[in-house]
Short mmCIF file of C-alpha atoms in Angstrom, two decimals:
data_model
loop_
_atom_site.label_atom_id
_atom_site.label_comp_id
_atom_site.label_asym_id
_atom_site.label_seq_id
_atom_site.Cartn_x
_atom_site.Cartn_y
_atom_site.Cartn_z
CA MET A 179 -47.28 28.92 -38.89
CA VAL A 180 -47.11 32.72 -38.65
CA SER A 181 -48.34 34.48 -41.77
CA THR A 182 -45.81 36.51 -43.75
CA ALA A 183 -47.80 39.69 -43.09
CA ARG A 184 -47.26 39.30 -39.33
CA ARG A 185 -43.62 38.18 -39.60
CA ILE A 186 -40.72 40.61 -39.78
CA VAL A 187 -37.01 39.98 -40.16
CA PHE A 188 -34.77 42.40 -38.26
CA ALA A 189 -31.18 42.16 -39.53
CA VAL A 190 -28.36 43.48 -37.38
CA PRO A 191 -24.58 43.46 -37.83
CA GLY A 192 -23.47 41.27 -34.96
CA ASP A 193 -24.94 40.47 -31.57
CA LEU A 194 -28.10 42.38 -30.66
CA ASP A 195 -26.95 42.29 -27.02
CA THR A 196 -23.86 44.40 -27.78
CA PRO A 197 -23.89 47.19 -25.15
CA THR A 198 -24.13 50.30 -27.32
CA GLY A 199 -26.84 52.88 -27.86
CA GLY A 200 -27.49 51.70 -31.41
CA TYR A 201 -28.00 48.09 -30.40
CA ALA A 202 -30.15 49.16 -27.41
CA TYR A 203 -32.32 51.10 -29.88
CA ASP A 204 -32.58 48.11 -32.21
CA LYS A 205 -33.39 45.81 -29.31
CA ARG A 206 -36.16 48.15 -28.18
CA VAL A 207 -37.66 48.27 -31.67
CA VAL A 208 -37.69 44.46 -31.77
CA HIS A 209 -39.33 44.39 -28.32
CA GLU A 210 -42.02 46.90 -29.35
CA LEU A 211 -42.78 45.04 -32.58
CA ARG A 212 -43.23 41.82 -30.61
CA ARG A 213 -45.36 43.61 -28.03
CA ARG A 214 -47.62 44.67 -30.87
CA GLY A 215 -48.10 41.07 -31.98
CA ARG A 216 -45.46 40.77 -34.68
CA SER A 217 -43.26 37.73 -35.01
CA VAL A 218 -39.72 39.09 -35.30
CA ASP A 219 -36.82 36.94 -36.43
CA VAL A 220 -33.52 38.61 -35.52
CA LEU A 221 -30.90 37.88 -38.16
CA ASP A 222 -27.26 38.34 -37.10
CA LEU A 223 -25.41 39.42 -40.25
CA GLY A 224 -22.02 38.90 -38.61
CA ALA A 225 -19.32 41.11 -37.22
CA GLY A 226 -17.00 43.54 -38.92
CA PHE A 227 -19.51 46.12 -40.14
CA PRO A 228 -19.18 48.76 -41.49
CA ARG A 229 -15.92 47.28 -42.78
CA PRO A 230 -16.72 43.61 -43.40
CA ASP A 231 -14.16 41.42 -45.11
CA ALA A 232 -15.09 39.62 -48.35
CA ALA A 233 -16.27 36.48 -46.53
CA GLY A 234 -18.39 38.51 -44.10
CA ARG A 235 -19.98 40.47 -46.95
CA ALA A 236 -20.77 37.31 -48.89
CA ALA A 237 -22.27 35.63 -45.82
CA ALA A 238 -24.47 38.65 -45.01
CA LEU A 239 -25.69 38.91 -48.60
CA ASP A 240 -26.45 35.18 -48.67
CA MET A 241 -28.44 35.38 -45.40
CA LEU A 242 -30.51 38.27 -46.76
CA GLN A 243 -31.12 36.40 -50.03
CA GLN A 244 -32.65 33.59 -47.94
CA VAL A 245 -35.39 35.84 -46.51
CA PRO A 246 -38.71 34.63 -47.96
CA ALA A 247 -40.13 36.85 -50.69
CA GLY A 248 -42.52 39.47 -49.40
CA THR A 249 -41.28 39.37 -45.78
CA PRO A 250 -40.78 42.89 -44.41
CA THR A 251 -37.12 43.21 -43.46
CA VAL A 252 -35.59 45.92 -41.29
CA ILE A 253 -31.83 46.24 -41.82
CA ASP A 254 -29.67 48.25 -39.45
CA GLY A 255 -27.76 50.96 -41.31
CA LEU A 256 -24.37 49.91 -39.99
CA ALA A 257 -24.65 46.98 -42.40
CA TYR A 258 -27.21 48.25 -44.91
CA GLY A 259 -25.19 51.32 -45.84
CA VAL A 260 -22.22 49.24 -47.03
CA LEU A 261 -24.24 46.69 -49.01
CA PRO A 262 -25.38 48.74 -52.03
CA GLU A 263 -26.01 45.60 -54.07
CA LEU A 264 -29.11 45.01 -51.91
CA ALA A 265 -30.91 47.74 -53.88
CA ALA A 266 -30.80 45.57 -57.02
CA THR A 267 -31.28 42.20 -55.34
CA VAL A 268 -33.00 41.72 -51.97
CA CYS A 269 -34.97 44.99 -52.22
CA ARG A 270 -36.69 43.66 -55.33
CA ARG A 271 -37.99 40.58 -53.47
CA VAL A 272 -38.78 41.91 -50.00
CA PRO A 273 -39.90 45.28 -48.64
CA VAL A 274 -36.74 46.57 -46.97
CA ILE A 275 -36.88 49.16 -44.22
CA ALA A 276 -33.48 50.77 -43.68
CA LEU A 277 -32.77 51.91 -40.13
CA VAL A 278 -30.33 54.83 -40.20
CA HIS A 279 -29.01 55.87 -36.81
CA HIS A 280 -26.55 58.29 -38.43
CA PRO A 281 -25.17 58.41 -42.00
CA LEU A 282 -21.99 56.35 -42.11
CA ALA A 283 -20.02 58.95 -44.09
CA LEU A 284 -20.46 61.43 -41.23
CA GLU A 285 -18.80 59.27 -38.60
CA SER A 286 -15.72 60.78 -37.03
CA GLY A 287 -12.23 59.52 -37.79
CA LEU A 288 -12.82 58.60 -41.43
CA LEU A 289 -10.28 59.32 -44.14
CA PRO A 290 -11.75 61.57 -46.86
CA ASP A 291 -11.79 58.80 -49.50
CA GLU A 292 -13.52 56.42 -47.08
CA ALA A 293 -16.20 59.04 -46.31
CA VAL A 294 -16.82 59.53 -50.04
CA ARG A 295 -17.10 55.75 -50.58
CA LEU A 296 -19.48 55.31 -47.63
CA ARG A 297 -21.67 58.18 -48.79
CA GLU A 298 -21.99 56.62 -52.24
CA THR A 299 -22.68 53.07 -51.03
CA GLU A 300 -25.27 54.30 -48.55
CA ARG A 301 -26.91 56.49 -51.19
CA VAL A 302 -27.25 53.54 -53.59
CA ALA A 303 -28.51 51.24 -50.83
CA LEU A 304 -31.10 53.76 -49.60
CA ALA A 305 -32.46 54.18 -53.12
CA GLY A 306 -33.67 50.57 -52.95
CA ALA A 307 -35.33 50.71 -49.54
CA ARG A 308 -39.12 50.79 -49.39
CA ALA A 309 -38.90 53.00 -46.29
CA VAL A 310 -36.23 54.59 -44.12
CA VAL A 311 -36.46 54.98 -40.35
CA VAL A 312 -34.19 57.59 -38.79
CA THR A 313 -33.58 58.53 -35.17
CA SER A 314 -33.94 62.32 -35.43
CA GLU A 315 -35.37 65.17 -37.46
CA ALA A 316 -31.80 66.27 -38.26
CA THR A 317 -30.99 62.84 -39.70
CA ALA A 318 -34.24 62.93 -41.68
CA ARG A 319 -33.19 66.22 -43.26
CA LEU A 320 -29.71 64.86 -44.08
CA VAL A 321 -31.06 61.65 -45.60
CA ALA A 322 -33.51 63.62 -47.74
CA ALA A 323 -31.13 66.36 -48.84
CA ASP A 324 -27.83 64.48 -49.18
CA TYR A 325 -28.94 60.93 -49.95
CA GLY A 326 -31.93 61.59 -52.21
CA VAL A 327 -34.55 59.82 -50.10
CA ALA A 328 -38.03 61.27 -50.62
CA ALA A 329 -39.45 62.75 -47.43
CA ASP A 330 -42.57 60.58 -47.68
CA ARG A 331 -40.37 57.46 -47.35
CA ILE A 332 -38.76 58.68 -44.10
CA THR A 333 -40.13 58.03 -40.62
CA VAL A 334 -38.56 59.66 -37.57
CA ALA A 335 -38.51 57.41 -34.49
CA PRO A 336 -36.41 59.17 -31.84
CA PRO A 337 -34.90 57.15 -29.05
CA GLY A 338 -36.34 57.78 -25.65
CA THR A 339 -36.18 56.69 -22.10
CA ASP A 340 -38.62 54.61 -20.13
CA ARG A 341 -40.54 56.42 -17.47
CA PRO A 342 -39.60 55.39 -13.98
CA PRO A 343 -42.22 53.66 -11.92
CA PRO A 344 -44.29 55.97 -9.75
CA PRO A 345 -42.91 56.49 -6.25
CA ARG A 346 -44.34 54.32 -3.53
CA ALA A 347 -46.80 56.07 -1.26
#
């Protein structure tokens, strides 16, 4: 059996193979963790995020409650930011690392009241995270200034591209 210290849960809203930049980033993080000898269990929290229905919310919360105590758990921000109750529940049992690609309240096309609600739920959720990983220095500044996350809890991990193989001689 893999020890808890080497095991990580990586929770994503939906299928990790969804062809978007955010899921490609998550997939790469999972790959790199495994390459470094970690056992990573990908946990599909279900579809519908960041606007899950009541059943989807309940199912996601239940799945996260089932994570063994002490198991480091990375939760993609598309789900984490709309589950503020995690700060008072799961975050007290497991070290949660929130992965924020971009603050939800800053997405385009939101109605003003929805942006206010998303900002508040994400702020509460982030307060409970042990650490926060962001994809850029700009997002790090936003999360610190607007969401109250201490700079020493933020790690910037920018997306990149793989180097092409060297040309054949």
